[in-house]
Amino acid sequence: MWKMSLAGSGIGGGRHGAQGGTKRLKRRLSSFITSALALSVLAGSLAACSPPPAANKLVYGMEAENDQGWCLPEAQMTTAGMLTMRSMFDPLTVPNDKGEYVPFLAKAVTPNKDFTEWTITLREGVKFHDGSPLNAVVVKNNLDAFRGQYPARQPLLFLFTFMDVADVSVKDEFNVVVTTKVPWRAFPAFLNLSNRFGIMAQSQLDDPKTCDTKPVGTGPFMIEDWKPGNRLLLKKNPNYWIKGYPLLDELEFRPMPDPDARRNALLGGEIDAMHTSDDLAVDDFRPEVAGGNVNMYDTLKFTELSYVMLNTSKLPFSNKNARLALAYGGDRNAINQAVYAGLAEQREGPYPKGSPGYLPDPGFPKYDPKKAQEYGRKYEEETGQPLEFELSIIPSVVALGQLLQQLGKDSGITIKLKQMDQAQLINGAINGDFDAMVFRNHPGTEPDLQAVWWTDGPVNFPRFNAKDDQGNWLQPGGKKINDLLVEARSEPDQAKRTKLYEEVNRTFGAEAFNIWAFSSHWAVVTAPDVKGILGANNPDGSPPFPGLATAHPLYAMCREGVSCPPEAEVDSIPVDVETVG
C-alpha cells in the first residue's frame, strides 16, 4: 500500500531537478598559435588550471544521524548506525554474495552435529583501537552483553534475539563455545545481526558513562571527533587486521536527512558519496552516471521491506475486519504511479525474491474498494465504533501520509498522522505505543533473523504475537506464525525450512497482520573517482555481499589515482585479502 522509510527516503519530494557534473572551462583563442613557445605557454597554462589530485579522504552524506551512538548491545540502529558501525567495528560473520554467513572477524564458526553447540575460533594478533588484544574473554563478554548477561550493559531488543542461547564459555585464548537451548542452524547469521553486532573492546564494554560516544572496536577506522548533527570524523586504523586496508586515510560522515540536499551536495562536490533508498532518486542519477559525472551501485538484492506495521493487541486492528478493510483499500499500483512513476517493486509478503519463504502470490489482499468498504462496515457493526486510527510517521513521509489520508477517506477510514523522529518511532515499535506505523525493516538474507519480531518472547511485542493477562494468544494466526518460526529455527533440512517459511508467508497474507508495500531500492552514489563500495572478497575468498539495506563496509573504498589498486571497480575490489592470524 505504501512506500516508506525509517530514515528519510525522499518520499513526497518529487523528481530532483538539480543538474551536476564537472564544470567545463570554455576559452576562445584570438590568434593562431604558430610557434613552439606559444604551444608551451598554452600547455603550462592548462596544467596550472588542472585540479589537484583528490585527498585520500571520503565525505559520506547519510540519510540520518546515528543519534544513539555505538554502545552496540543497547543501540537501536538504522542504516546510518549500521554504516558507521561497520567503519569502526567488525562483526564475527558477514553474508557473502549468496547471502550465506561466513567468518569475518572470526576465523571459523563450527557447529556440532545437531547445531546445539557452536565453536567460534578467533584470529590471533587482532588488536582493538586502544591496543588491547582480541581474545575469547572479550568476545564472550560481548555475547553476554547482547543477551543481557553482562552487568555493565542493559540491552533491550537483543534480549529477545539471543533468548535461545543457553551458555557462553571460554574454551581457550582464541576459542569461544556457545551452547543453545534448541538446534539453531542459522546461528552464524546472529553473529552479524544485519550489521548491528560488532565486537567492542573491554574498555568500552565497561564504560559506565560514555559507552555510546567513545567507540573502541577492531574496525578499519578509529574515531577522531563527533559533533552530533554535524559530522563524524574517523581516521585510518594503521593496524587493521586485513593487511593493506583500509585504503582511505580519513572518512567523514555527515547527516543530511533531506535527499535533495544530499544530491546537490554530491553533484556540487561538497561530499564524495551518499546513499539513498528512493526509486526516483536512483532513476534521476542514471543520466549523471551515463555522463560520467558520478558512479553508482544500486540494487534490490536482499533488500528491506517498506510497509505499515499494525498493532493488533488493541482496536482497531485487533479486529480482523479493520485489517482487511485497510488491506483491500490500498491501491498500491496507483500509489506507485503517483509517487514513484511506477518504478517501485511491489511486495506481497515479508520475504524478497531469492530468500527462503518467498512466494510470488502468498494470498495478500488485492485492491478492491468495495471489499474495503464492506469490511469497514463489518468493523463498525461489531465494535460500534467508526474505523479510525493514528498513523505514526517520520517527517520525510508527511506528503505520503497526507495522500494516504485521502485514500482512507475514500474507503470510509479516518487516518490521523502523528509525526516523530526515528528514535521515537523505533521505541514505539518495541513498546507498542502506536496504532499503525510506517516502517522499513526485514532485510532478506536469513529468515530466522526476523523471528524476533514475530515470535513469543519474555516481553511480547504488542502486535499479532500479543497475549492477554492470562497468557492466551490474542490472534490465533499469530500463534500459527510463532509455531512455524520456532520449528523452522530447529529444522536442519534447508528444503523443509523453506516450506515452513512459505507457510509463514501465506499466513501473513490471510491474516493481513501488516500492510505490505514496496521493496526499498538502495543505491550508493559517489564522485566519479570513488570505487570499492562493497569491499574486497571475504577472508574465505567468497565475493562480497551485494545488498545495501543493512549498509556496506567501507574498508575498501578508495580514490582512483590516489589509493585504488588496479583491480578496483565501482562496486567492489575483486581480489582475495590477507589477514593476520
Coordinates of C-alpha atoms in Angstrom, one line a residue:
M1 CA 0.0 0.0 0.0
W2 CA 2.6 2.5 1.0
K3 CA 6.3 3.3 0.3
M4 CA 8.1 4.5 3.4
S5 CA 11.3 4.6 5.3
L6 CA 12.6 4.7 8.8
A7 CA 15.1 7.3 7.8
G8 CA 14.1 9.7 5.1
S9 CA 13.9 8.1 1.7
G10 CA 12.8 11.3 0.0
I11 CA 9.1 10.4 -0.3
G12 CA 7.0 13.2 -1.5
G13 CA 9.9 15.2 -2.7
G14 CA 9.1 14.8 -6.3
R15 CA 11.7 14.4 -9.0
H16 CA 15.0 16.1 -8.4
G17 CA 15.8 18.9 -10.8
A18 CA 19.4 19.6 -9.9
Q19 CA 22.0 19.2 -12.6
G20 CA 25.6 18.3 -11.8
G21 CA 28.8 17.3 -13.4
T22 CA 32.3 18.8 -13.8
K23 CA 32.4 22.5 -14.8
R24 CA 33.9 23.0 -18.2
L25 CA 36.1 26.0 -19.0
K26 CA 35.5 27.5 -22.4
R27 CA 38.2 29.6 -23.9
R28 CA 38.5 31.3 -27.3
L29 CA 41.9 31.9 -28.8
S30 CA 42.2 35.2 -30.6
S31 CA 45.1 34.2 -32.8
F32 CA 46.8 31.2 -34.5
I33 CA 49.4 29.5 -32.4
T34 CA 52.4 29.4 -34.7
S35 CA 55.4 28.8 -32.5
A36 CA 56.7 26.2 -30.0
L37 CA 56.8 29.0 -27.4
A38 CA 53.2 29.6 -27.8
L39 CA 52.4 25.9 -27.5
S40 CA 54.5 25.6 -24.4
V41 CA 52.8 28.6 -22.8
L42 CA 49.4 27.1 -23.6
A43 CA 50.4 23.7 -22.1
G44 CA 51.7 25.3 -19.0
S45 CA 48.5 27.4 -18.6
L46 CA 46.3 24.3 -19.0
A47 CA 48.4 22.4 -16.4
A48 CA 48.1 25.3 -14.0
C49 CA 44.3 25.1 -14.4
S50 CA 44.1 21.3 -13.8
P51 CA 42.6 20.4 -10.4
P52 CA 45.0 18.9 -7.9
P53 CA 44.7 15.2 -7.1
A54 CA 41.9 14.4 -4.6
A55 CA 43.0 13.9 -1.0
N56 CA 42.7 10.4 0.3
K57 CA 39.6 11.2 2.2
L58 CA 35.9 10.5 1.7
V59 CA 33.0 12.6 2.9
Y60 CA 29.8 10.5 3.1
G61 CA 26.3 12.0 3.2
M62 CA 24.0 9.9 5.3
E63 CA 20.2 9.9 5.4
A64 CA 20.2 10.4 9.2
E65 CA 22.3 10.9 12.3
N66 CA 23.1 7.9 14.4
D67 CA 21.5 9.5 17.4
Q68 CA 22.1 6.8 19.9
G69 CA 25.8 6.3 19.4
W70 CA 27.6 3.0 19.4
C71 CA 27.1 1.2 22.7
L72 CA 26.2 -1.7 20.5
P73 CA 24.2 -4.0 22.8
E74 CA 21.9 -1.1 23.8
A75 CA 21.8 0.7 20.5
Q76 CA 18.8 0.7 18.1
M77 CA 20.5 1.4 14.9
T78 CA 19.0 2.2 11.5
T79 CA 21.1 2.1 8.3
A80 CA 23.1 5.2 9.3
G81 CA 24.1 3.4 12.5
M82 CA 25.0 0.2 10.7
L83 CA 27.1 2.2 8.2
T84 CA 29.1 3.9 10.9
M85 CA 29.3 0.7 13.0
R86 CA 30.9 -1.2 10.1
S87 CA 33.5 1.6 9.8
M88 CA 34.7 1.3 13.5
F89 CA 33.7 -2.3 14.4
D90 CA 33.8 -5.7 12.8
P91 CA 31.2 -8.4 13.0
L92 CA 32.2 -12.0 13.6
T93 CA 30.5 -13.1 10.4
V94 CA 29.3 -11.4 7.2
P95 CA 27.0 -12.6 4.4
N96 CA 28.6 -13.5 1.1
D97 CA 27.3 -13.0 -2.4
K98 CA 24.7 -15.7 -1.9
G99 CA 23.5 -14.4 1.5
E100 CA 25.3 -17.2 3.3
Y101 CA 27.1 -16.2 6.5
V102 CA 30.8 -16.8 6.5
P103 CA 33.6 -16.0 9.0
F104 CA 34.9 -12.4 9.1
L105 CA 36.5 -11.2 12.4
A106 CA 36.1 -14.9 13.4
K107 CA 38.4 -17.3 11.7
A108 CA 35.9 -20.1 11.9
V109 CA 32.4 -20.8 13.3
T110 CA 31.9 -24.5 13.6
P111 CA 28.7 -26.4 14.8
N112 CA 28.4 -29.8 16.4
K113 CA 26.3 -32.5 14.6
D114 CA 22.9 -31.3 15.9
F115 CA 23.6 -27.5 15.8
T116 CA 23.3 -27.1 19.6
E117 CA 27.0 -26.1 20.1
W118 CA 29.0 -23.6 18.1
T119 CA 32.7 -23.0 18.5
I120 CA 33.9 -19.5 17.5
T121 CA 37.6 -19.5 16.6
L122 CA 39.3 -16.1 16.6
R123 CA 42.2 -14.8 14.6
E124 CA 45.4 -14.4 16.6
G125 CA 47.0 -11.0 16.6
V126 CA 44.0 -8.7 16.1
K127 CA 44.1 -5.5 18.2
F128 CA 41.4 -3.1 19.3
H129 CA 41.9 0.6 18.7
D130 CA 43.1 1.0 22.3
G131 CA 45.8 -1.6 21.7
S132 CA 44.1 -4.4 23.7
P133 CA 44.0 -7.9 22.1
L134 CA 41.0 -9.6 20.7
N135 CA 40.6 -12.8 22.7
A136 CA 38.0 -15.3 23.8
V137 CA 37.2 -13.5 27.1
V138 CA 36.3 -10.2 25.4
V139 CA 34.2 -12.0 22.8
K140 CA 32.4 -13.9 25.5
N141 CA 31.7 -10.7 27.3
N142 CA 30.3 -9.1 24.2
L143 CA 28.0 -12.1 23.6
D144 CA 26.8 -11.9 27.2
A145 CA 26.3 -8.2 26.9
F146 CA 24.0 -8.6 23.9
R147 CA 22.0 -11.3 25.6
G148 CA 21.6 -9.4 28.9
Q149 CA 24.0 -11.5 30.9
Y150 CA 26.7 -8.8 31.4
P151 CA 26.1 -6.5 34.4
A152 CA 27.6 -3.4 32.8
R153 CA 25.2 -3.3 29.9
Q154 CA 21.4 -3.2 29.6
P155 CA 20.2 -4.4 26.2
L156 CA 16.5 -4.3 25.0
L157 CA 15.8 -5.7 21.6
F158 CA 18.7 -8.2 21.7
L159 CA 17.4 -9.8 24.8
F160 CA 14.8 -11.4 22.6
T161 CA 17.3 -12.1 19.8
F162 CA 19.5 -14.3 21.9
M163 CA 16.9 -15.9 24.1
D164 CA 17.8 -19.4 22.7
V165 CA 21.4 -19.1 23.9
A166 CA 21.9 -21.2 27.0
D167 CA 25.5 -20.6 27.8
V168 CA 28.7 -18.9 26.5
S169 CA 32.0 -20.2 27.7
V170 CA 35.7 -19.7 27.1
K171 CA 37.5 -22.8 25.8
D172 CA 40.9 -21.3 25.5
E173 CA 42.5 -18.0 24.5
F174 CA 41.1 -17.9 21.0
N175 CA 38.0 -20.2 21.2
V176 CA 34.5 -19.4 22.5
V177 CA 31.8 -22.1 22.8
V178 CA 28.1 -21.1 22.5
T179 CA 25.6 -23.7 23.7
T180 CA 22.0 -23.2 22.5
K181 CA 18.7 -24.3 24.0
V182 CA 17.5 -25.7 20.7
P183 CA 19.2 -26.8 17.5
W184 CA 20.0 -23.5 15.7
R185 CA 21.0 -24.0 12.1
A186 CA 21.2 -20.3 11.3
F187 CA 23.2 -19.2 14.4
P188 CA 26.1 -17.7 12.3
A189 CA 23.7 -15.1 11.0
F190 CA 23.2 -13.9 14.5
L191 CA 26.9 -13.1 14.9
N192 CA 26.2 -10.3 12.4
L193 CA 22.6 -9.3 13.1
S194 CA 22.3 -7.2 10.0
N195 CA 25.5 -5.3 10.8
R196 CA 24.3 -4.5 14.3
F197 CA 26.6 -6.9 16.2
G198 CA 30.2 -5.7 16.3
I199 CA 32.8 -6.6 18.9
M200 CA 33.6 -3.8 21.3
A201 CA 36.8 -3.6 23.4
Q202 CA 36.6 -4.4 27.1
S203 CA 37.2 -0.8 27.9
Q204 CA 34.1 0.3 26.1
L205 CA 32.0 -2.6 27.4
D206 CA 32.8 -1.5 31.0
D207 CA 32.5 2.3 30.3
P208 CA 29.6 3.4 32.6
K209 CA 29.1 6.9 31.2
T210 CA 30.4 7.2 27.6
C211 CA 30.0 3.8 26.1
D212 CA 27.8 5.3 23.4
T213 CA 30.1 8.2 22.4
K214 CA 33.6 6.6 22.7
P215 CA 33.6 3.6 20.4
V216 CA 36.5 1.2 20.6
G217 CA 36.5 -1.6 18.0
T218 CA 38.7 -3.5 15.8
G219 CA 37.4 -1.8 12.6
P220 CA 39.2 -0.1 9.7
F221 CA 38.7 3.4 11.1
M222 CA 39.0 5.0 14.6
I223 CA 37.0 7.9 15.9
E224 CA 38.7 11.3 15.8
D225 CA 35.8 13.6 16.5
W226 CA 32.0 13.5 16.7
K227 CA 29.8 16.6 16.6
P228 CA 26.2 15.1 16.7
G229 CA 24.1 16.5 13.9
N230 CA 27.1 17.9 12.1
R231 CA 29.8 15.3 11.4
L232 CA 31.6 12.2 12.5
L233 CA 35.3 12.2 11.6
L234 CA 37.3 9.0 11.5
K235 CA 40.9 8.2 10.8
K236 CA 42.6 5.2 9.4
N237 CA 43.4 2.3 11.7
P238 CA 47.1 1.6 10.9
N239 CA 47.0 -1.8 12.5
Y240 CA 43.9 -3.2 10.8
W241 CA 43.8 -7.0 10.7
I242 CA 43.1 -7.1 6.9
K243 CA 46.6 -6.3 5.6
G244 CA 46.8 -3.3 3.3
Y245 CA 43.4 -1.9 4.3
P246 CA 41.7 0.5 4.7
L247 CA 42.6 2.3 1.6
L248 CA 41.4 5.7 2.7
D249 CA 43.2 7.9 5.3
E250 CA 40.2 9.7 6.6
L251 CA 36.4 9.1 6.5
E252 CA 33.8 11.8 7.4
F253 CA 30.1 11.1 7.8
R254 CA 27.6 14.0 7.6
P255 CA 23.9 13.5 8.5
M256 CA 21.9 15.0 5.6
P257 CA 18.2 14.0 6.1
D258 CA 17.0 16.0 3.1
P259 CA 17.5 13.8 0.0
D260 CA 17.7 16.8 -2.4
A261 CA 20.4 18.4 -0.2
R262 CA 22.4 15.2 -0.4
R263 CA 22.1 15.0 -4.1
N264 CA 23.0 18.6 -4.6
A265 CA 26.0 18.3 -2.2
L266 CA 27.3 15.3 -4.2
L267 CA 26.9 17.0 -7.6
G268 CA 28.4 20.2 -6.2
G269 CA 31.5 18.4 -4.8
E270 CA 30.6 19.1 -1.2
I271 CA 30.5 15.4 -0.4
D272 CA 32.0 12.4 -2.2
A273 CA 29.4 9.7 -1.5
M274 CA 25.8 9.3 -0.4
H275 CA 23.2 6.6 0.0
T276 CA 19.5 6.7 -0.9
S277 CA 16.6 4.3 -0.8
D278 CA 14.3 6.3 -3.1
D279 CA 13.4 4.9 -6.5
L280 CA 13.0 8.4 -8.1
A281 CA 16.4 9.5 -6.7
V282 CA 18.0 6.4 -8.1
D283 CA 16.4 6.9 -11.5
D284 CA 17.3 10.6 -11.6
F285 CA 21.0 9.7 -11.1
R286 CA 21.1 7.5 -14.2
P287 CA 21.8 10.4 -16.6
E288 CA 24.6 11.6 -14.4
V289 CA 26.1 8.1 -14.4
A290 CA 25.8 8.0 -18.2
G291 CA 27.5 11.3 -18.4
G292 CA 30.4 10.2 -16.3
N293 CA 29.6 12.7 -13.5
V294 CA 29.0 10.1 -10.8
N295 CA 29.5 6.4 -10.1
M296 CA 26.5 4.5 -8.7
Y297 CA 25.8 1.0 -7.4
D298 CA 22.1 0.2 -6.9
T299 CA 20.4 -3.0 -6.1
L300 CA 17.1 -4.7 -5.0
K301 CA 19.0 -7.8 -3.8
F302 CA 18.4 -8.9 -0.2
T303 CA 16.5 -5.6 0.3
E304 CA 14.3 -4.4 3.1
L305 CA 10.5 -4.1 3.0
S306 CA 8.6 -0.9 3.3
Y307 CA 5.2 -1.4 4.9
V308 CA 2.7 -0.4 7.5
M309 CA 3.1 -2.3 10.8
L310 CA -0.2 -2.8 12.7
N311 CA -0.7 -3.1 16.4
T312 CA -3.2 -6.0 16.8
S313 CA -3.2 -6.0 20.6
K314 CA -5.9 -3.3 20.6
L315 CA -8.6 -1.9 18.5
P316 CA -9.0 -1.2 15.7
F317 CA -6.5 -3.8 14.4
S318 CA -7.2 -6.5 16.9
N319 CA -10.3 -6.9 14.8
K320 CA -9.6 -8.7 11.5
N321 CA -12.2 -6.7 9.7
A322 CA -10.2 -3.5 10.2
R323 CA -7.1 -5.1 8.9
L324 CA -8.9 -6.4 5.8
A325 CA -10.5 -3.0 5.2
L326 CA -7.1 -1.4 5.2
A327 CA -5.5 -4.1 3.0
Y328 CA -8.2 -4.1 0.4
G329 CA -8.3 -0.3 0.4
G330 CA -4.7 0.1 -0.5
D331 CA -4.3 0.8 -4.2
R332 CA -0.6 0.2 -4.4
N333 CA -0.4 0.4 -8.2
A334 CA -1.9 3.9 -8.1
I335 CA 0.4 5.0 -5.3
N336 CA 3.4 3.6 -7.2
Q337 CA 2.4 5.6 -10.3
A338 CA 1.5 8.8 -8.5
V339 CA 4.5 8.9 -6.1
Y340 CA 7.2 6.7 -7.8
A341 CA 6.4 7.0 -11.5
G342 CA 5.8 3.2 -11.5
L343 CA 9.4 2.4 -10.5
A344 CA 8.9 0.8 -7.2
E345 CA 8.9 -3.0 -6.8
Q346 CA 5.6 -4.1 -5.2
R347 CA 5.7 -6.7 -2.5
E348 CA 3.1 -9.3 -1.5
G349 CA 4.9 -10.7 1.6
P350 CA 7.7 -10.3 4.0
Y351 CA 10.4 -12.3 2.1
P352 CA 12.0 -10.8 -1.1
K353 CA 12.9 -12.8 -4.2
G354 CA 15.8 -15.1 -3.6
S355 CA 15.0 -15.5 0.1
P356 CA 13.7 -18.8 1.6
G357 CA 9.9 -18.3 2.0
Y358 CA 9.4 -16.1 -1.0
L359 CA 6.2 -16.7 -2.9
P360 CA 5.0 -14.7 -5.9
D361 CA 1.4 -14.7 -4.6
P362 CA 1.0 -15.7 -0.9
G363 CA -2.6 -14.5 -0.8
F364 CA -2.2 -10.9 0.4
P365 CA -5.5 -9.0 -0.4
K366 CA -5.6 -7.3 -3.8
Y367 CA -7.0 -3.8 -4.2
D368 CA -10.8 -3.9 -4.1
P369 CA -12.6 -0.8 -2.8
K370 CA -15.9 -2.5 -2.5
K371 CA -14.5 -5.1 -0.2
A372 CA -12.7 -2.4 1.8
Q373 CA -16.0 -0.6 2.4
E374 CA -17.7 -4.0 3.2
Y375 CA -15.1 -4.9 5.9
G376 CA -15.2 -1.3 7.2
R377 CA -19.0 -1.7 7.8
K378 CA -18.5 -5.1 9.5
Y379 CA -16.0 -3.5 11.8
E380 CA -18.4 -0.8 12.8
E381 CA -21.2 -3.3 13.3
E382 CA -19.1 -5.5 15.6
T383 CA -17.5 -2.7 17.6
G384 CA -19.9 0.1 17.5
Q385 CA -17.0 2.4 16.5
P386 CA -16.0 4.1 13.3
L387 CA -12.8 2.8 11.7
E388 CA -10.2 5.4 12.6
F389 CA -6.6 5.2 13.7
E390 CA -3.4 7.1 14.2
L391 CA -0.5 6.6 11.8
S392 CA 3.0 7.2 13.2
I393 CA 5.4 8.6 10.6
I394 CA 8.7 10.5 10.4
P395 CA 8.8 13.9 8.8
S396 CA 10.1 12.8 5.4
V397 CA 6.9 10.8 4.7
V398 CA 4.4 13.5 5.6
A399 CA 3.4 14.1 2.0
L400 CA 2.8 10.4 1.5
G401 CA 0.8 10.3 4.8
Q402 CA -1.4 13.1 3.5
L403 CA -2.1 11.1 0.3
L404 CA -3.0 8.1 2.4
Q405 CA -5.3 10.1 4.5
Q406 CA -7.3 10.9 1.3
L407 CA -7.3 7.3 0.1
G408 CA -8.5 6.2 3.5
K409 CA -11.3 8.8 3.4
D410 CA -12.4 7.4 0.1
S411 CA -12.8 4.0 1.8
G412 CA -14.5 5.4 4.9
I413 CA -11.4 5.2 7.1
T414 CA -10.2 8.1 9.1
I415 CA -6.4 8.4 9.4
K416 CA -4.7 10.8 11.8
L417 CA -1.0 11.5 11.3
K418 CA 1.4 11.5 14.2
Q419 CA 4.9 12.8 13.4
M420 CA 8.0 11.7 15.4
D421 CA 11.7 11.2 14.9
Q422 CA 13.4 7.9 14.1
A423 CA 14.3 7.0 17.7
Q424 CA 10.8 7.6 18.9
L425 CA 9.4 5.5 16.1
I426 CA 11.6 2.5 16.9
N427 CA 10.9 2.8 20.6
G428 CA 7.2 2.9 19.8
A429 CA 7.6 -0.3 17.7
I430 CA 9.1 -2.1 20.6
N431 CA 6.9 -0.8 23.5
G432 CA 3.6 -0.8 21.5
D433 CA 2.9 2.9 21.7
F434 CA 1.2 3.1 18.3
D435 CA -1.9 2.1 16.3
A436 CA -0.1 1.7 13.0
M437 CA 3.3 3.0 11.8
V438 CA 5.2 3.5 8.6
F439 CA 8.2 1.1 8.9
R440 CA 11.1 -0.2 7.0
N441 CA 12.7 -3.5 8.1
H442 CA 13.2 -7.2 7.4
P443 CA 16.2 -7.4 5.0
G444 CA 16.1 -10.6 3.1
T445 CA 19.1 -12.8 3.9
E446 CA 18.4 -15.4 6.6
P447 CA 14.6 -15.5 7.5
D448 CA 15.4 -16.6 11.1
L449 CA 16.8 -13.1 11.8
Q450 CA 13.2 -11.8 11.6
A451 CA 11.8 -14.3 14.2
V452 CA 12.4 -11.8 17.0
W453 CA 9.7 -9.6 15.5
W454 CA 7.1 -12.4 15.1
T455 CA 7.5 -14.9 17.8
D456 CA 6.8 -15.2 21.5
G457 CA 9.3 -13.7 23.9
P458 CA 9.9 -12.7 27.5
V459 CA 8.2 -9.4 26.7
N460 CA 5.8 -9.8 23.8
F461 CA 5.8 -7.1 21.2
P462 CA 2.3 -5.8 21.2
R463 CA 1.3 -6.8 17.7
F464 CA -0.2 -10.1 16.4
N465 CA 2.0 -12.2 18.8
A466 CA 0.5 -10.5 21.8
K467 CA -1.2 -12.3 24.7
D468 CA -3.8 -11.4 27.3
D469 CA -3.1 -11.3 31.0
Q470 CA -3.9 -15.0 31.3
G471 CA -1.3 -15.8 28.6
N472 CA -3.8 -16.6 25.9
W473 CA -2.9 -15.6 22.3
L474 CA -5.0 -12.7 21.1
Q475 CA -4.6 -13.8 17.5
P476 CA -4.7 -17.5 16.5
G477 CA -2.9 -16.6 13.3
G478 CA -0.1 -15.1 15.4
K479 CA 0.3 -18.4 17.3
K480 CA 0.5 -20.2 14.0
I481 CA 3.3 -17.9 12.7
N482 CA 5.1 -18.3 16.1
D483 CA 5.0 -22.1 15.9
L484 CA 6.1 -22.2 12.3
L485 CA 9.1 -19.9 13.0
V486 CA 10.1 -21.9 16.1
E487 CA 10.0 -25.1 14.1
A488 CA 12.0 -23.6 11.3
R489 CA 14.8 -22.4 13.6
S490 CA 15.5 -26.0 14.7
E491 CA 14.9 -27.8 11.4
P492 CA 18.3 -28.9 10.0
D493 CA 17.0 -29.6 6.5
Q494 CA 17.0 -26.4 4.4
A495 CA 14.3 -27.6 2.0
K496 CA 11.9 -28.2 4.9
R497 CA 12.8 -24.9 6.5
T498 CA 11.9 -23.2 3.2
K499 CA 8.5 -24.9 3.2
L500 CA 7.9 -23.6 6.8
Y501 CA 8.8 -20.1 5.8
E502 CA 6.4 -20.3 2.8
E503 CA 3.6 -21.2 5.2
V504 CA 4.5 -18.2 7.3
N505 CA 4.2 -16.0 4.2
R506 CA 0.7 -17.5 3.4
T507 CA -0.5 -16.9 7.0
F508 CA 0.6 -13.3 6.8
G509 CA -1.4 -12.9 3.6
A510 CA -4.6 -14.5 5.1
E511 CA -4.5 -12.5 8.3
A512 CA -3.3 -9.1 6.9
F513 CA -1.3 -8.6 10.1
N514 CA 0.8 -6.0 8.2
I515 CA 0.2 -4.0 5.1
W516 CA 3.0 -4.9 2.7
A517 CA 4.1 -2.2 0.2
F518 CA 7.3 -2.0 -1.7
S519 CA 11.0 -3.1 -1.7
S520 CA 13.5 -0.5 -0.7
H521 CA 15.6 0.4 -3.7
W522 CA 19.0 1.2 -2.2
A523 CA 21.9 2.9 -4.0
V524 CA 25.3 4.3 -3.1
V525 CA 26.3 7.2 -5.4
T526 CA 29.8 8.6 -5.4
A527 CA 32.1 11.0 -7.1
P528 CA 33.5 9.5 -10.4
D529 CA 36.9 8.7 -8.8
V530 CA 35.5 6.7 -5.9
K531 CA 35.4 2.8 -6.1
G532 CA 35.2 -0.3 -4.0
I533 CA 31.7 0.2 -2.5
L534 CA 31.0 -3.4 -1.4
G535 CA 34.6 -4.2 -0.3
A536 CA 37.1 -6.9 -1.4
N537 CA 36.5 -10.6 -1.3
N538 CA 35.7 -12.0 2.1
P539 CA 38.6 -13.7 4.0
D540 CA 37.3 -17.1 2.9
G541 CA 37.6 -16.0 -0.7
S542 CA 33.9 -15.6 -1.4
P543 CA 32.7 -12.4 -3.2
P544 CA 31.2 -9.6 -1.0
F545 CA 27.6 -9.3 -0.1
P546 CA 25.7 -7.4 -2.9
G547 CA 22.9 -5.9 -0.7
L548 CA 22.8 -2.4 0.7
A549 CA 19.8 -2.4 3.1
T550 CA 22.0 -3.2 6.1
A551 CA 24.7 -0.7 4.9
H552 CA 28.0 -1.8 3.5
P553 CA 31.7 -2.0 4.5
L554 CA 34.0 0.9 3.8
Y555 CA 37.5 -0.6 4.3
A556 CA 38.0 -1.0 0.5
M557 CA 36.5 2.3 -0.7
C558 CA 39.2 4.3 -2.5
R559 CA 40.0 7.2 -4.7
E560 CA 41.2 6.4 -8.2
G561 CA 44.7 7.8 -8.9
V562 CA 45.3 8.1 -5.1
S563 CA 44.5 4.8 -3.3
C564 CA 42.7 2.4 -5.6
P565 CA 44.5 -0.7 -6.8
P566 CA 44.4 -1.6 -10.5
E567 CA 41.7 -4.2 -9.9
A568 CA 39.3 -1.7 -8.3
E569 CA 35.8 -1.5 -9.8
V570 CA 32.9 0.7 -8.8
D571 CA 31.0 -2.0 -6.9
S572 CA 34.0 -3.9 -5.4
I573 CA 37.6 -4.9 -5.5
P574 CA 37.5 -8.5 -6.7
V575 CA 40.7 -9.7 -5.1
D576 CA 41.5 -12.0 -2.2
V577 CA 42.7 -10.4 1.0
E578 CA 45.4 -11.4 3.5
T579 CA 44.7 -11.3 7.2
V580 CA 46.6 -11.6 10.5
G581 CA 46.1 -14.9 12.3

